[in-house]
């Protein structure tokens, strides 16, 4: 399917990981300007109250270039995010199966930059999902043909994506809220486990 141009994401949505799986090559834009309230530092999970956003606090500078964005330690957010995941998915079919793989992202402080943190998460999620994207390390040149999803995959104002049609899968709170589409890849993984790849 060619090359997909994506923004970096924090436990990105199902739609984002679909691109990793389906496209021949993937390019993560490191030079773009950081934008608030996007998947760059936010993921959406399903809780007993409905959809909840988990946001990684960042340190802003004058330029706000994505690859320079530092993670802030403000507010003990790692502990709070892990507690939220335990509460939301503790009863899901596969949380216990994957929790040891994912806990280090919330218990260790090995990453200073958001881009590096997101990349480490992406590598681990691809391993758990058993997908093997072919990535290119820089923004494609203007001559290269690519599909730009940087604004398409957006939590607030998503643009049309004719290739992504969210189909229902089992969710813990489906009887209460109905099916909630395009949540964090964690929602798919914890609910569907090894079958997640077939959904993608």
mmCIF file with all atom_site columns, C-alpha atoms in Angstrom:
data_model
loop_
_atom_site.group_PDB
_atom_site.id
_atom_site.type_symbol
_atom_site.label_atom_id
_atom_site.label_alt_id
_atom_site.label_comp_id
_atom_site.label_asym_id
_atom_site.label_entity_id
_atom_site.label_seq_id
_atom_site.pdbx_PDB_ins_code
_atom_site.Cartn_x
_atom_site.Cartn_y
_atom_site.Cartn_z
_atom_site.occupancy
_atom_site.B_iso_or_equiv
_atom_site.pdbx_formal_charge
_atom_site.auth_seq_id
_atom_site.auth_comp_id
_atom_site.auth_asym_id
_atom_site.auth_atom_id
_atom_site.pdbx_PDB_model_num
ATOM 1   C CA . UNK A 1 1   ? 0.000   0.000   0.000  1.00 0.00 ? 1   UNK A CA 1
ATOM 2   C CA . UNK A 1 2   ? 2.990   2.339   -0.233 1.00 0.00 ? 2   UNK A CA 1
ATOM 3   C CA . UNK A 1 3   ? 4.272   4.604   2.552  1.00 0.00 ? 3   UNK A CA 1
ATOM 4   C CA . UNK A 1 4   ? 2.244   5.972   5.465  1.00 0.00 ? 4   UNK A CA 1
ATOM 5   C CA . UNK A 1 5   ? 3.329   9.232   7.130  1.00 0.00 ? 5   UNK A CA 1
ATOM 6   C CA . UNK A 1 6   ? 2.294   9.265   10.786 1.00 0.00 ? 6   UNK A CA 1
ATOM 7   C CA . UNK A 1 7   ? 2.708   11.342  13.908 1.00 0.00 ? 7   UNK A CA 1
ATOM 8   C CA . UNK A 1 8   ? 4.279   9.777   16.960 1.00 0.00 ? 8   UNK A CA 1
ATOM 9   C CA . UNK A 1 9   ? 1.687   8.415   19.412 1.00 0.00 ? 9   UNK A CA 1
ATOM 10  C CA . UNK A 1 10  ? 1.398   7.398   23.064 1.00 0.00 ? 10  UNK A CA 1
ATOM 11  C CA . UNK A 1 11  ? -0.253  3.951   22.942 1.00 0.00 ? 11  UNK A CA 1
ATOM 12  C CA . UNK A 1 12  ? -1.892  5.138   19.720 1.00 0.00 ? 12  UNK A CA 1
ATOM 13  C CA . UNK A 1 13  ? -5.394  4.194   18.589 1.00 0.00 ? 13  UNK A CA 1
ATOM 14  C CA . UNK A 1 14  ? -6.329  1.054   16.675 1.00 0.00 ? 14  UNK A CA 1
ATOM 15  C CA . UNK A 1 15  ? -6.452  3.106   13.460 1.00 0.00 ? 15  UNK A CA 1
ATOM 16  C CA . UNK A 1 16  ? -2.776  4.113   13.855 1.00 0.00 ? 16  UNK A CA 1
ATOM 17  C CA . UNK A 1 17  ? -1.621  0.529   14.357 1.00 0.00 ? 17  UNK A CA 1
ATOM 18  C CA . UNK A 1 18  ? -3.700  -0.554  11.378 1.00 0.00 ? 18  UNK A CA 1
ATOM 19  C CA . UNK A 1 19  ? -1.439  1.665   9.243  1.00 0.00 ? 19  UNK A CA 1
ATOM 20  C CA . UNK A 1 20  ? 1.676   0.056   10.739 1.00 0.00 ? 20  UNK A CA 1
ATOM 21  C CA . UNK A 1 21  ? 0.332   -3.353  9.801  1.00 0.00 ? 21  UNK A CA 1
ATOM 22  C CA . UNK A 1 22  ? -1.050  -2.635  6.344  1.00 0.00 ? 22  UNK A CA 1
ATOM 23  C CA . UNK A 1 23  ? 1.434   -0.239  4.737  1.00 0.00 ? 23  UNK A CA 1
ATOM 24  C CA . UNK A 1 24  ? 4.660   -1.362  3.070  1.00 0.00 ? 24  UNK A CA 1
ATOM 25  C CA . UNK A 1 25  ? 6.624   1.372   4.849  1.00 0.00 ? 25  UNK A CA 1
ATOM 26  C CA . UNK A 1 26  ? 5.920   3.747   7.721  1.00 0.00 ? 26  UNK A CA 1
ATOM 27  C CA . UNK A 1 27  ? 7.531   7.111   8.447  1.00 0.00 ? 27  UNK A CA 1
ATOM 28  C CA . UNK A 1 28  ? 7.096   8.780   11.841 1.00 0.00 ? 28  UNK A CA 1
ATOM 29  C CA . UNK A 1 29  ? 7.496   12.552  11.488 1.00 0.00 ? 29  UNK A CA 1
ATOM 30  C CA . UNK A 1 30  ? 10.066  13.728  14.036 1.00 0.00 ? 30  UNK A CA 1
ATOM 31  C CA . UNK A 1 31  ? 10.250  17.306  12.784 1.00 0.00 ? 31  UNK A CA 1
ATOM 32  C CA . UNK A 1 32  ? 6.602   18.318  13.096 1.00 0.00 ? 32  UNK A CA 1
ATOM 33  C CA . UNK A 1 33  ? 5.356   20.832  15.649 1.00 0.00 ? 33  UNK A CA 1
ATOM 34  C CA . UNK A 1 34  ? 3.934   19.293  18.807 1.00 0.00 ? 34  UNK A CA 1
ATOM 35  C CA . UNK A 1 35  ? 0.170   19.813  19.109 1.00 0.00 ? 35  UNK A CA 1
ATOM 36  C CA . UNK A 1 36  ? -1.798  19.656  22.350 1.00 0.00 ? 36  UNK A CA 1
ATOM 37  C CA . UNK A 1 37  ? -4.753  17.314  22.848 1.00 0.00 ? 37  UNK A CA 1
ATOM 38  C CA . UNK A 1 38  ? -3.609  14.834  20.188 1.00 0.00 ? 38  UNK A CA 1
ATOM 39  C CA . UNK A 1 39  ? -2.455  11.228  20.262 1.00 0.00 ? 39  UNK A CA 1
ATOM 40  C CA . UNK A 1 40  ? 1.157   12.423  20.416 1.00 0.00 ? 40  UNK A CA 1
ATOM 41  C CA . UNK A 1 41  ? 0.935   12.404  24.212 1.00 0.00 ? 41  UNK A CA 1
ATOM 42  C CA . UNK A 1 42  ? -2.567  11.079  24.857 1.00 0.00 ? 42  UNK A CA 1
ATOM 43  C CA . UNK A 1 43  ? -4.430  7.790   24.617 1.00 0.00 ? 43  UNK A CA 1
ATOM 44  C CA . UNK A 1 44  ? -8.088  6.918   25.109 1.00 0.00 ? 44  UNK A CA 1
ATOM 45  C CA . UNK A 1 45  ? -9.239  3.952   27.174 1.00 0.00 ? 45  UNK A CA 1
ATOM 46  C CA . UNK A 1 46  ? -12.621 2.508   28.131 1.00 0.00 ? 46  UNK A CA 1
ATOM 47  C CA . UNK A 1 47  ? -13.597 2.710   31.808 1.00 0.00 ? 47  UNK A CA 1
ATOM 48  C CA . UNK A 1 48  ? -16.737 2.038   33.770 1.00 0.00 ? 48  UNK A CA 1
ATOM 49  C CA . UNK A 1 49  ? -17.583 5.759   33.349 1.00 0.00 ? 49  UNK A CA 1
ATOM 50  C CA . UNK A 1 50  ? -16.940 5.744   29.594 1.00 0.00 ? 50  UNK A CA 1
ATOM 51  C CA . UNK A 1 51  ? -13.964 6.987   27.590 1.00 0.00 ? 51  UNK A CA 1
ATOM 52  C CA . UNK A 1 52  ? -11.058 8.391   29.627 1.00 0.00 ? 52  UNK A CA 1
ATOM 53  C CA . UNK A 1 53  ? -8.027  10.238  28.277 1.00 0.00 ? 53  UNK A CA 1
ATOM 54  C CA . UNK A 1 54  ? -4.589  9.519   29.728 1.00 0.00 ? 54  UNK A CA 1
ATOM 55  C CA . UNK A 1 55  ? -2.165  12.355  29.004 1.00 0.00 ? 55  UNK A CA 1
ATOM 56  C CA . UNK A 1 56  ? 1.617   12.446  29.357 1.00 0.00 ? 56  UNK A CA 1
ATOM 57  C CA . UNK A 1 57  ? 2.660   15.905  30.619 1.00 0.00 ? 57  UNK A CA 1
ATOM 58  C CA . UNK A 1 58  ? 5.385   17.556  28.564 1.00 0.00 ? 58  UNK A CA 1
ATOM 59  C CA . UNK A 1 59  ? 7.797   20.463  28.962 1.00 0.00 ? 59  UNK A CA 1
ATOM 60  C CA . UNK A 1 60  ? 7.203   23.127  26.322 1.00 0.00 ? 60  UNK A CA 1
ATOM 61  C CA . UNK A 1 61  ? 9.942   25.271  24.803 1.00 0.00 ? 61  UNK A CA 1
ATOM 62  C CA . UNK A 1 62  ? 9.920   28.052  22.219 1.00 0.00 ? 62  UNK A CA 1
ATOM 63  C CA . UNK A 1 63  ? 10.037  25.758  19.202 1.00 0.00 ? 63  UNK A CA 1
ATOM 64  C CA . UNK A 1 64  ? 7.908   22.788  20.377 1.00 0.00 ? 64  UNK A CA 1
ATOM 65  C CA . UNK A 1 65  ? 9.442   20.496  17.756 1.00 0.00 ? 65  UNK A CA 1
ATOM 66  C CA . UNK A 1 66  ? 8.269   16.947  18.359 1.00 0.00 ? 66  UNK A CA 1
ATOM 67  C CA . UNK A 1 67  ? 11.664  15.274  18.712 1.00 0.00 ? 67  UNK A CA 1
ATOM 68  C CA . UNK A 1 68  ? 12.712  17.838  21.351 1.00 0.00 ? 68  UNK A CA 1
ATOM 69  C CA . UNK A 1 69  ? 9.648   17.523  23.580 1.00 0.00 ? 69  UNK A CA 1
ATOM 70  C CA . UNK A 1 70  ? 10.678  16.426  27.063 1.00 0.00 ? 70  UNK A CA 1
ATOM 71  C CA . UNK A 1 71  ? 8.506   14.375  29.384 1.00 0.00 ? 71  UNK A CA 1
ATOM 72  C CA . UNK A 1 72  ? 7.545   16.116  32.627 1.00 0.00 ? 72  UNK A CA 1
ATOM 73  C CA . UNK A 1 73  ? 7.472   14.289  35.963 1.00 0.00 ? 73  UNK A CA 1
ATOM 74  C CA . UNK A 1 74  ? 4.651   16.536  37.125 1.00 0.00 ? 74  UNK A CA 1
ATOM 75  C CA . UNK A 1 75  ? 1.781   14.947  39.016 1.00 0.00 ? 75  UNK A CA 1
ATOM 76  C CA . UNK A 1 76  ? 3.011   11.351  39.416 1.00 0.00 ? 76  UNK A CA 1
ATOM 77  C CA . UNK A 1 77  ? 1.308   10.592  36.107 1.00 0.00 ? 77  UNK A CA 1
ATOM 78  C CA . UNK A 1 78  ? 2.988   7.220   35.501 1.00 0.00 ? 78  UNK A CA 1
ATOM 79  C CA . UNK A 1 79  ? 1.484   5.749   38.659 1.00 0.00 ? 79  UNK A CA 1
ATOM 80  C CA . UNK A 1 80  ? -1.909  7.293   37.883 1.00 0.00 ? 80  UNK A CA 1
ATOM 81  C CA . UNK A 1 81  ? -1.910  5.927   34.318 1.00 0.00 ? 81  UNK A CA 1
ATOM 82  C CA . UNK A 1 82  ? -1.045  2.424   35.504 1.00 0.00 ? 82  UNK A CA 1
ATOM 83  C CA . UNK A 1 83  ? -3.744  2.560   38.186 1.00 0.00 ? 83  UNK A CA 1
ATOM 84  C CA . UNK A 1 84  ? -6.264  3.667   35.552 1.00 0.00 ? 84  UNK A CA 1
ATOM 85  C CA . UNK A 1 85  ? -5.295  0.754   33.290 1.00 0.00 ? 85  UNK A CA 1
ATOM 86  C CA . UNK A 1 86  ? -5.517  -1.736  36.147 1.00 0.00 ? 86  UNK A CA 1
ATOM 87  C CA . UNK A 1 87  ? -8.950  -0.415  37.095 1.00 0.00 ? 87  UNK A CA 1
ATOM 88  C CA . UNK A 1 88  ? -10.228 -0.303  33.515 1.00 0.00 ? 88  UNK A CA 1
ATOM 89  C CA . UNK A 1 89  ? -8.820  -3.600  32.240 1.00 0.00 ? 89  UNK A CA 1
ATOM 90  C CA . UNK A 1 90  ? -8.121  -5.717  35.316 1.00 0.00 ? 90  UNK A CA 1
ATOM 91  C CA . UNK A 1 91  ? -11.139 -7.877  34.431 1.00 0.00 ? 91  UNK A CA 1
ATOM 92  C CA . UNK A 1 92  ? -10.388 -8.033  30.711 1.00 0.00 ? 92  UNK A CA 1
ATOM 93  C CA . UNK A 1 93  ? -9.419  -11.433 29.256 1.00 0.00 ? 93  UNK A CA 1
ATOM 94  C CA . UNK A 1 94  ? -5.742  -10.623 28.593 1.00 0.00 ? 94  UNK A CA 1
ATOM 95  C CA . UNK A 1 95  ? -4.623  -7.895  31.026 1.00 0.00 ? 95  UNK A CA 1
ATOM 96  C CA . UNK A 1 96  ? -2.766  -10.320 33.288 1.00 0.00 ? 96  UNK A CA 1
ATOM 97  C CA . UNK A 1 97  ? -1.132  -11.926 30.255 1.00 0.00 ? 97  UNK A CA 1
ATOM 98  C CA . UNK A 1 98  ? 0.468   -8.661  29.111 1.00 0.00 ? 98  UNK A CA 1
ATOM 99  C CA . UNK A 1 99  ? 0.864   -6.607  32.293 1.00 0.00 ? 99  UNK A CA 1
ATOM 100 C CA . UNK A 1 100 ? 4.488   -7.620  32.948 1.00 0.00 ? 100 UNK A CA 1
ATOM 101 C CA . UNK A 1 101 ? 5.455   -6.477  29.435 1.00 0.00 ? 101 UNK A CA 1
ATOM 102 C CA . UNK A 1 102 ? 3.807   -3.087  29.866 1.00 0.00 ? 102 UNK A CA 1
ATOM 103 C CA . UNK A 1 103 ? 4.406   -2.196  33.519 1.00 0.00 ? 103 UNK A CA 1
ATOM 104 C CA . UNK A 1 104 ? 7.981   -0.899  32.900 1.00 0.00 ? 104 UNK A CA 1
ATOM 105 C CA . UNK A 1 105 ? 6.572   1.985   30.830 1.00 0.00 ? 105 UNK A CA 1
ATOM 106 C CA . UNK A 1 106 ? 4.862   3.204   34.003 1.00 0.00 ? 106 UNK A CA 1
ATOM 107 C CA . UNK A 1 107 ? 7.383   2.194   36.673 1.00 0.00 ? 107 UNK A CA 1
ATOM 108 C CA . UNK A 1 108 ? 10.700  3.160   35.067 1.00 0.00 ? 108 UNK A CA 1
ATOM 109 C CA . UNK A 1 109 ? 11.994  6.592   34.062 1.00 0.00 ? 109 UNK A CA 1
ATOM 110 C CA . UNK A 1 110 ? 14.286  5.540   31.246 1.00 0.00 ? 110 UNK A CA 1
ATOM 111 C CA . UNK A 1 111 ? 13.043  8.104   28.745 1.00 0.00 ? 111 UNK A CA 1
ATOM 112 C CA . UNK A 1 112 ? 13.587  11.865  28.838 1.00 0.00 ? 112 UNK A CA 1
ATOM 113 C CA . UNK A 1 113 ? 12.019  12.636  25.463 1.00 0.00 ? 113 UNK A CA 1
ATOM 114 C CA . UNK A 1 114 ? 8.453   11.919  24.405 1.00 0.00 ? 114 UNK A CA 1
ATOM 115 C CA . UNK A 1 115 ? 9.582   10.743  20.963 1.00 0.00 ? 115 UNK A CA 1
ATOM 116 C CA . UNK A 1 116 ? 11.897  8.102   22.452 1.00 0.00 ? 116 UNK A CA 1
ATOM 117 C CA . UNK A 1 117 ? 9.236   6.985   24.926 1.00 0.00 ? 117 UNK A CA 1
ATOM 118 C CA . UNK A 1 118 ? 6.622   6.624   22.196 1.00 0.00 ? 118 UNK A CA 1
ATOM 119 C CA . UNK A 1 119 ? 9.071   4.738   19.977 1.00 0.00 ? 119 UNK A CA 1
ATOM 120 C CA . UNK A 1 120 ? 9.867   2.258   22.757 1.00 0.00 ? 120 UNK A CA 1
ATOM 121 C CA . UNK A 1 121 ? 6.137   1.753   23.333 1.00 0.00 ? 121 UNK A CA 1
ATOM 122 C CA . UNK A 1 122 ? 5.565   1.227   19.612 1.00 0.00 ? 122 UNK A CA 1
ATOM 123 C CA . UNK A 1 123 ? 8.312   -1.392  19.403 1.00 0.00 ? 123 UNK A CA 1
ATOM 124 C CA . UNK A 1 124 ? 6.879   -3.297  22.367 1.00 0.00 ? 124 UNK A CA 1
ATOM 125 C CA . UNK A 1 125 ? 3.322   -3.131  21.027 1.00 0.00 ? 125 UNK A CA 1
ATOM 126 C CA . UNK A 1 126 ? 4.452   -4.398  17.607 1.00 0.00 ? 126 UNK A CA 1
ATOM 127 C CA . UNK A 1 127 ? 6.184   -7.282  19.367 1.00 0.00 ? 127 UNK A CA 1
ATOM 128 C CA . UNK A 1 128 ? 3.048   -8.145  21.375 1.00 0.00 ? 128 UNK A CA 1
ATOM 129 C CA . UNK A 1 129 ? 0.786   -7.789  18.337 1.00 0.00 ? 129 UNK A CA 1
ATOM 130 C CA . UNK A 1 130 ? 3.221   -9.745  16.148 1.00 0.00 ? 130 UNK A CA 1
ATOM 131 C CA . UNK A 1 131 ? 3.373   -7.083  13.457 1.00 0.00 ? 131 UNK A CA 1
ATOM 132 C CA . UNK A 1 132 ? 6.589   -6.104  11.718 1.00 0.00 ? 132 UNK A CA 1
ATOM 133 C CA . UNK A 1 133 ? 6.356   -2.659  10.095 1.00 0.00 ? 133 UNK A CA 1
ATOM 134 C CA . UNK A 1 134 ? 9.092   -1.524  7.736  1.00 0.00 ? 134 UNK A CA 1
ATOM 135 C CA . UNK A 1 135 ? 10.013  1.977   8.869  1.00 0.00 ? 135 UNK A CA 1
ATOM 136 C CA . UNK A 1 136 ? 12.070  4.696   7.244  1.00 0.00 ? 136 UNK A CA 1
ATOM 137 C CA . UNK A 1 137 ? 13.918  6.998   9.631  1.00 0.00 ? 137 UNK A CA 1
ATOM 138 C CA . UNK A 1 138 ? 13.112  10.399  8.184  1.00 0.00 ? 138 UNK A CA 1
ATOM 139 C CA . UNK A 1 139 ? 10.410  12.444  6.511  1.00 0.00 ? 139 UNK A CA 1
ATOM 140 C CA . UNK A 1 140 ? 10.004  11.339  2.877  1.00 0.00 ? 140 UNK A CA 1
ATOM 141 C CA . UNK A 1 141 ? 11.305  13.763  0.272  1.00 0.00 ? 141 UNK A CA 1
ATOM 142 C CA . UNK A 1 142 ? 8.684   15.739  -1.685 1.00 0.00 ? 142 UNK A CA 1
ATOM 143 C CA . UNK A 1 143 ? 9.209   13.407  -4.643 1.00 0.00 ? 143 UNK A CA 1
ATOM 144 C CA . UNK A 1 144 ? 8.289   10.303  -2.661 1.00 0.00 ? 144 UNK A CA 1
ATOM 145 C CA . UNK A 1 145 ? 4.646   9.243   -2.809 1.00 0.00 ? 145 UNK A CA 1
ATOM 146 C CA . UNK A 1 146 ? 3.141   8.782   0.643  1.00 0.00 ? 146 UNK A CA 1
ATOM 147 C CA . UNK A 1 147 ? -0.220  8.793   2.419  1.00 0.00 ? 147 UNK A CA 1
ATOM 148 C CA . UNK A 1 148 ? -0.279  11.511  5.088  1.00 0.00 ? 148 UNK A CA 1
ATOM 149 C CA . UNK A 1 149 ? -2.284  10.503  8.177  1.00 0.00 ? 149 UNK A CA 1
ATOM 150 C CA . UNK A 1 150 ? -0.880  13.110  10.581 1.00 0.00 ? 150 UNK A CA 1
ATOM 151 C CA . UNK A 1 151 ? -4.110  15.129  10.696 1.00 0.00 ? 151 UNK A CA 1
ATOM 152 C CA . UNK A 1 152 ? -6.436  12.271  9.749  1.00 0.00 ? 152 UNK A CA 1
ATOM 153 C CA . UNK A 1 153 ? -5.791  10.297  12.950 1.00 0.00 ? 153 UNK A CA 1
ATOM 154 C CA . UNK A 1 154 ? -6.913  12.842  15.537 1.00 0.00 ? 154 UNK A CA 1
ATOM 155 C CA . UNK A 1 155 ? -8.924  12.395  18.772 1.00 0.00 ? 155 UNK A CA 1
ATOM 156 C CA . UNK A 1 156 ? -10.790 15.712  18.521 1.00 0.00 ? 156 UNK A CA 1
ATOM 157 C CA . UNK A 1 157 ? -11.337 16.317  14.796 1.00 0.00 ? 157 UNK A CA 1
ATOM 158 C CA . UNK A 1 158 ? -10.505 13.199  12.767 1.00 0.00 ? 158 UNK A CA 1
ATOM 159 C CA . UNK A 1 159 ? -10.567 13.501  8.997  1.00 0.00 ? 159 UNK A CA 1
ATOM 160 C CA . UNK A 1 160 ? -12.080 10.912  6.681  1.00 0.00 ? 160 UNK A CA 1
ATOM 161 C CA . UNK A 1 161 ? -10.177 7.652   6.350  1.00 0.00 ? 161 UNK A CA 1
ATOM 162 C CA . UNK A 1 162 ? -11.847 5.395   3.797  1.00 0.00 ? 162 UNK A CA 1
ATOM 163 C CA . UNK A 1 163 ? -9.493  2.521   4.694  1.00 0.00 ? 163 UNK A CA 1
ATOM 164 C CA . UNK A 1 164 ? -10.534 2.417   8.353  1.00 0.00 ? 164 UNK A CA 1
ATOM 165 C CA . UNK A 1 165 ? -13.951 1.045   9.252  1.00 0.00 ? 165 UNK A CA 1
ATOM 166 C CA . UNK A 1 166 ? -13.999 0.196   12.961 1.00 0.00 ? 166 UNK A CA 1
ATOM 167 C CA . UNK A 1 167 ? -15.705 -3.160  13.465 1.00 0.00 ? 167 UNK A CA 1
ATOM 168 C CA . UNK A 1 168 ? -16.984 -4.139  16.914 1.00 0.00 ? 168 UNK A CA 1
ATOM 169 C CA . UNK A 1 169 ? -14.940 -6.516  19.047 1.00 0.00 ? 169 UNK A CA 1
ATOM 170 C CA . UNK A 1 170 ? -15.474 -7.630  22.640 1.00 0.00 ? 170 UNK A CA 1
ATOM 171 C CA . UNK A 1 171 ? -15.054 -4.837  25.218 1.00 0.00 ? 171 UNK A CA 1
ATOM 172 C CA . UNK A 1 172 ? -15.409 -5.151  28.999 1.00 0.00 ? 172 UNK A CA 1
ATOM 173 C CA . UNK A 1 173 ? -17.977 -2.338  29.295 1.00 0.00 ? 173 UNK A CA 1
ATOM 174 C CA . UNK A 1 174 ? -19.815 -2.939  26.030 1.00 0.00 ? 174 UNK A CA 1
ATOM 175 C CA . UNK A 1 175 ? -23.119 -3.762  27.700 1.00 0.00 ? 175 UNK A CA 1
ATOM 176 C CA . UNK A 1 176 ? -22.985 -0.461  29.577 1.00 0.00 ? 176 UNK A CA 1
ATOM 177 C CA . UNK A 1 177 ? -21.672 1.920   26.899 1.00 0.00 ? 177 UNK A CA 1
ATOM 178 C CA . UNK A 1 178 ? -22.051 0.060   23.621 1.00 0.00 ? 178 UNK A CA 1
ATOM 179 C CA . UNK A 1 179 ? -19.025 -0.500  21.427 1.00 0.00 ? 179 UNK A CA 1
ATOM 180 C CA . UNK A 1 180 ? -16.481 2.336   21.703 1.00 0.00 ? 180 UNK A CA 1
ATOM 181 C CA . UNK A 1 181 ? -14.494 2.547   18.448 1.00 0.00 ? 181 UNK A CA 1
ATOM 182 C CA . UNK A 1 182 ? -10.851 3.434   17.836 1.00 0.00 ? 182 UNK A CA 1
ATOM 183 C CA . UNK A 1 183 ? -9.615  3.493   21.407 1.00 0.00 ? 183 UNK A CA 1
ATOM 184 C CA . UNK A 1 184 ? -5.983  2.922   22.370 1.00 0.00 ? 184 UNK A CA 1
ATOM 185 C CA . UNK A 1 185 ? -4.362  -0.203  20.978 1.00 0.00 ? 185 UNK A CA 1
ATOM 186 C CA . UNK A 1 186 ? -4.263  -1.330  24.622 1.00 0.00 ? 186 UNK A CA 1
ATOM 187 C CA . UNK A 1 187 ? -8.044  -1.734  24.550 1.00 0.00 ? 187 UNK A CA 1
ATOM 188 C CA . UNK A 1 188 ? -7.811  -4.119  21.605 1.00 0.00 ? 188 UNK A CA 1
ATOM 189 C CA . UNK A 1 189 ? -4.854  -6.012  23.083 1.00 0.00 ? 189 UNK A CA 1
ATOM 190 C CA . UNK A 1 190 ? -6.342  -6.497  26.554 1.00 0.00 ? 190 UNK A CA 1
ATOM 191 C CA . UNK A 1 191 ? -9.701  -7.598  25.161 1.00 0.00 ? 191 UNK A CA 1
ATOM 192 C CA . UNK A 1 192 ? -8.637  -9.668  22.146 1.00 0.00 ? 192 UNK A CA 1
ATOM 193 C CA . UNK A 1 193 ? -5.094  -10.781 22.940 1.00 0.00 ? 193 UNK A CA 1
ATOM 194 C CA . UNK A 1 194 ? -3.362  -12.764 20.161 1.00 0.00 ? 194 UNK A CA 1
ATOM 195 C CA . UNK A 1 195 ? -6.417  -12.338 17.921 1.00 0.00 ? 195 UNK A CA 1
ATOM 196 C CA . UNK A 1 196 ? -5.762  -8.570  17.730 1.00 0.00 ? 196 UNK A CA 1
ATOM 197 C CA . UNK A 1 197 ? -3.679  -8.999  14.580 1.00 0.00 ? 197 UNK A CA 1
ATOM 198 C CA . UNK A 1 198 ? -6.681  -10.435 12.737 1.00 0.00 ? 198 UNK A CA 1
ATOM 199 C CA . UNK A 1 199 ? -8.690  -7.339  13.632 1.00 0.00 ? 199 UNK A CA 1
ATOM 200 C CA . UNK A 1 200 ? -5.952  -5.070  12.257 1.00 0.00 ? 200 UNK A CA 1
#
